[in-house]
């Protein structure tokens, strides 16, 4: 009984570690999006600098998870909890990378005249921010229904990305002097779309942890 209580405490510690990393990754995404939309190079630089802490946390969680797997030999739901934490951590690290990628786009665009206002880009940014927030809430609450909602939101993010791509190509054809900036804007939209994909991965992992169902690539739509 005492051994079980000790193991349960370790699982709680693992979740707390994942949530700490999640807070950093989400903050990085929010800052990077703001830097990208507002051409704020200083804010973008802070995102790039902060990524090292996220990478270190991934290593820490990975080591702790491996220790739990090796020493405690968990079964069933406990095993899924640990594997789920590892999967989510991988996606959180990748989210940090996407924040850095978006920050680099922001730094470049800050050295050029501003692009025309693009409401669809803001809509995409808000959509993927919501997806990430809801995916993390689903993880905290072990809410499979909320996880499913995140998966369904991915279609909207994909549609917005395609609409942005088409609009940017049309604008570049009409006005050749914005081609360089337009290409970077398109790449930025792809980074935002990737944030939505990674948030969906987190949501799929929630379903796996709670229900034992592997929803990878299957909870969209």
Short mmCIF file of C-alpha atoms in Angstrom, two decimals:
data_model
loop_
_atom_site.label_atom_id
_atom_site.label_comp_id
_atom_site.label_asym_id
_atom_site.label_seq_id
_atom_site.Cartn_x
_atom_site.Cartn_y
_atom_site.Cartn_z
CA UNK A 1 0.00 0.00 0.00
CA UNK A 2 2.79 2.37 0.93
CA UNK A 3 4.68 1.47 -2.25
CA UNK A 4 1.55 2.24 -4.31
CA UNK A 5 1.14 5.63 -2.63
CA UNK A 6 4.79 6.40 -3.34
CA UNK A 7 4.36 5.48 -7.02
CA UNK A 8 1.18 7.56 -7.30
CA UNK A 9 3.09 10.53 -5.93
CA UNK A 10 5.76 10.02 -8.60
CA UNK A 11 3.07 10.01 -11.30
CA UNK A 12 1.71 13.27 -9.90
CA UNK A 13 5.22 14.73 -9.94
CA UNK A 14 5.57 13.68 -13.58
CA UNK A 15 2.33 15.44 -14.55
CA UNK A 16 3.40 18.60 -12.73
CA UNK A 17 6.69 18.56 -14.64
CA UNK A 18 4.84 18.19 -17.95
CA UNK A 19 2.49 21.05 -17.06
CA UNK A 20 5.42 23.28 -16.15
CA UNK A 21 6.95 22.62 -19.54
CA UNK A 22 3.54 23.14 -21.17
CA UNK A 23 3.28 26.59 -19.61
CA UNK A 24 6.66 27.56 -21.06
CA UNK A 25 5.84 26.20 -24.52
CA UNK A 26 2.46 27.92 -24.59
CA UNK A 27 4.00 31.20 -23.46
CA UNK A 28 6.65 30.90 -26.20
CA UNK A 29 3.94 30.34 -28.82
CA UNK A 30 1.95 33.36 -27.63
CA UNK A 31 5.03 35.60 -27.64
CA UNK A 32 6.15 34.36 -31.05
CA UNK A 33 2.71 34.96 -32.55
CA UNK A 34 2.61 38.47 -31.12
CA UNK A 35 6.13 39.16 -32.40
CA UNK A 36 5.16 37.83 -35.83
CA UNK A 37 1.92 39.80 -36.12
CA UNK A 38 3.42 43.01 -34.71
CA UNK A 39 6.93 42.79 -36.26
CA UNK A 40 8.48 42.93 -32.78
CA UNK A 41 12.11 41.81 -33.13
CA UNK A 42 12.96 42.21 -29.42
CA UNK A 43 10.09 39.97 -28.36
CA UNK A 44 11.10 37.47 -31.04
CA UNK A 45 14.67 37.40 -29.70
CA UNK A 46 13.38 36.59 -26.21
CA UNK A 47 11.53 33.57 -27.62
CA UNK A 48 14.71 32.24 -29.22
CA UNK A 49 16.71 32.68 -26.01
CA UNK A 50 14.01 30.99 -23.91
CA UNK A 51 13.93 27.84 -26.02
CA UNK A 52 16.95 26.39 -24.23
CA UNK A 53 14.95 26.03 -21.00
CA UNK A 54 12.22 24.10 -22.84
CA UNK A 55 14.81 21.72 -24.29
CA UNK A 56 16.32 21.15 -20.86
CA UNK A 57 12.91 20.36 -19.40
CA UNK A 58 12.31 17.77 -22.12
CA UNK A 59 15.51 15.97 -21.10
CA UNK A 60 14.55 16.14 -17.42
CA UNK A 61 11.08 14.68 -18.02
CA UNK A 62 12.43 12.01 -20.35
CA UNK A 63 14.94 10.84 -17.73
CA UNK A 64 12.30 10.84 -14.99
CA UNK A 65 9.88 8.84 -17.18
CA UNK A 66 12.52 6.26 -18.04
CA UNK A 67 13.34 5.90 -14.36
CA UNK A 68 9.66 5.22 -13.58
CA UNK A 69 9.44 2.65 -16.36
CA UNK A 70 12.63 0.86 -15.33
CA UNK A 71 12.22 0.83 -11.55
CA UNK A 72 8.48 0.51 -11.05
CA UNK A 73 7.41 -1.58 -14.05
CA UNK A 74 3.93 0.00 -14.24
CA UNK A 75 0.92 -1.70 -15.77
CA UNK A 76 -2.22 -0.60 -17.68
CA UNK A 77 -3.32 2.98 -16.99
CA UNK A 78 -0.13 3.87 -15.10
CA UNK A 79 1.93 2.77 -18.09
CA UNK A 80 -0.26 4.86 -20.42
CA UNK A 81 0.17 7.84 -18.10
CA UNK A 82 3.95 7.64 -18.39
CA UNK A 83 4.00 6.97 -22.13
CA UNK A 84 1.44 9.76 -22.61
CA UNK A 85 3.64 12.18 -20.67
CA UNK A 86 6.56 11.28 -22.91
CA UNK A 87 4.50 11.80 -26.07
CA UNK A 88 3.18 15.15 -24.89
CA UNK A 89 6.66 16.28 -23.91
CA UNK A 90 7.94 15.55 -27.42
CA UNK A 91 5.15 17.70 -28.86
CA UNK A 92 5.81 20.48 -26.34
CA UNK A 93 9.46 20.57 -27.41
CA UNK A 94 8.38 20.75 -31.05
CA UNK A 95 6.00 23.58 -30.16
CA UNK A 96 8.98 25.42 -28.71
CA UNK A 97 10.80 24.85 -32.00
CA UNK A 98 7.85 26.25 -33.97
CA UNK A 99 7.86 29.30 -31.70
CA UNK A 100 11.53 29.81 -32.55
CA UNK A 101 10.84 29.34 -36.27
CA UNK A 102 8.05 31.91 -36.13
CA UNK A 103 10.32 34.27 -34.16
CA UNK A 104 12.92 34.09 -36.95
CA UNK A 105 10.24 35.05 -39.48
CA UNK A 106 9.25 37.97 -37.23
CA UNK A 107 12.84 39.20 -37.02
CA UNK A 108 13.21 39.17 -40.79
CA UNK A 109 9.86 40.85 -41.43
CA UNK A 110 10.66 43.55 -38.85
CA UNK A 111 13.45 44.75 -41.18
CA UNK A 112 11.03 45.23 -44.08
CA UNK A 113 8.00 47.47 -44.65
CA UNK A 114 4.89 46.00 -43.02
CA UNK A 115 2.67 43.70 -45.06
CA UNK A 116 -0.99 44.69 -45.66
CA UNK A 117 -3.27 43.69 -42.78
CA UNK A 118 -4.40 40.07 -43.18
CA UNK A 119 -7.43 39.14 -41.04
CA UNK A 120 -7.08 35.47 -42.00
CA UNK A 121 -3.58 35.34 -40.52
CA UNK A 122 -4.92 36.69 -37.22
CA UNK A 123 -7.80 34.20 -37.39
CA UNK A 124 -5.34 31.34 -37.91
CA UNK A 125 -3.17 32.55 -35.02
CA UNK A 126 -6.18 32.76 -32.70
CA UNK A 127 -7.40 29.32 -33.81
CA UNK A 128 -4.13 27.53 -33.07
CA UNK A 129 -3.73 29.37 -29.75
CA UNK A 130 -7.18 28.14 -28.76
CA UNK A 131 -6.35 24.61 -29.90
CA UNK A 132 -3.22 24.53 -27.76
CA UNK A 133 -4.98 25.97 -24.73
CA UNK A 134 -7.86 23.49 -24.98
CA UNK A 135 -5.53 20.53 -25.61
CA UNK A 136 -3.59 21.33 -22.45
CA UNK A 137 -6.82 21.80 -20.49
CA UNK A 138 -7.98 18.40 -21.75
CA UNK A 139 -4.74 16.91 -20.43
CA UNK A 140 -5.15 18.54 -17.02
CA UNK A 141 -8.79 17.44 -16.70
CA UNK A 142 -8.42 14.13 -18.58
CA UNK A 143 -11.31 15.36 -20.73
CA UNK A 144 -11.75 13.17 -23.81
CA UNK A 145 -14.65 15.25 -25.17
CA UNK A 146 -12.60 18.44 -25.10
CA UNK A 147 -9.72 16.58 -26.75
CA UNK A 148 -12.11 15.61 -29.55
CA UNK A 149 -13.10 19.25 -30.03
CA UNK A 150 -9.44 20.18 -30.49
CA UNK A 151 -9.07 17.51 -33.16
CA UNK A 152 -12.07 18.87 -35.06
CA UNK A 153 -10.65 22.42 -34.93
CA UNK A 154 -7.65 21.25 -36.96
CA UNK A 155 -9.74 21.32 -40.14
CA UNK A 156 -10.38 25.04 -39.64
CA UNK A 157 -6.66 25.69 -39.19
CA UNK A 158 -5.87 23.77 -42.37
CA UNK A 159 -8.54 25.63 -44.36
CA UNK A 160 -7.27 29.02 -43.13
CA UNK A 161 -3.71 28.11 -44.08
CA UNK A 162 -4.77 27.22 -47.62
CA UNK A 163 -6.78 30.46 -47.90
CA UNK A 164 -3.76 32.48 -46.74
CA UNK A 165 -1.49 30.71 -49.20
CA UNK A 166 -3.84 31.44 -52.10
CA UNK A 167 -4.26 35.08 -51.10
CA UNK A 168 -0.51 35.63 -50.67
CA UNK A 169 0.27 34.06 -54.06
CA UNK A 170 -2.37 36.28 -55.67
CA UNK A 171 -0.93 39.37 -53.97
CA UNK A 172 2.63 38.48 -55.03
CA UNK A 173 1.55 38.03 -58.66
CA UNK A 174 -0.17 41.42 -58.57
CA UNK A 175 2.73 43.22 -56.84
CA UNK A 176 6.18 41.72 -57.39
CA UNK A 177 7.94 43.95 -54.84
CA UNK A 178 6.25 42.11 -51.94
CA UNK A 179 7.39 38.66 -53.11
CA UNK A 180 10.22 38.32 -50.56
CA UNK A 181 7.99 39.37 -47.66
CA UNK A 182 5.15 37.25 -49.02
CA UNK A 183 7.27 34.11 -49.01
CA UNK A 184 8.21 34.68 -45.37
CA UNK A 185 4.57 35.33 -44.52
CA UNK A 186 3.57 32.04 -46.16
CA UNK A 187 6.27 30.20 -44.19
CA UNK A 188 4.94 31.88 -41.03
CA UNK A 189 1.44 30.60 -41.79
CA UNK A 190 2.88 27.09 -42.18
CA UNK A 191 4.48 27.38 -38.73
CA UNK A 192 1.11 28.41 -37.30
CA UNK A 193 -0.57 25.46 -39.00
CA UNK A 194 2.08 23.21 -37.44
CA UNK A 195 1.14 24.55 -33.99
CA UNK A 196 -2.38 23.31 -34.68
CA UNK A 197 -1.07 19.90 -35.75
CA UNK A 198 1.04 19.56 -32.60
CA UNK A 199 -1.89 20.63 -30.42
CA UNK A 200 -3.93 17.89 -32.11
CA UNK A 201 -1.19 15.40 -31.24
CA UNK A 202 -1.51 16.41 -27.58
CA UNK A 203 -5.29 15.94 -27.77
CA UNK A 204 -4.87 12.49 -29.33
CA UNK A 205 -2.53 11.56 -26.51
CA UNK A 206 -5.16 12.55 -23.94
CA UNK A 207 -7.55 10.04 -25.53
CA UNK A 208 -4.82 7.39 -25.41
CA UNK A 209 -4.07 8.00 -21.71
CA UNK A 210 -7.71 8.05 -20.59
CA UNK A 211 -9.24 5.36 -22.81
CA UNK A 212 -6.29 3.31 -23.99
CA UNK A 213 -7.28 4.01 -27.59
CA UNK A 214 -4.54 4.95 -30.01
CA UNK A 215 -6.07 7.85 -31.90
CA UNK A 216 -2.90 8.91 -33.73
CA UNK A 217 -3.92 10.40 -37.09
CA UNK A 218 -7.53 9.27 -36.46
CA UNK A 219 -9.21 11.93 -34.31
CA UNK A 220 -9.26 14.59 -37.02
CA UNK A 221 -12.53 15.24 -38.79
#
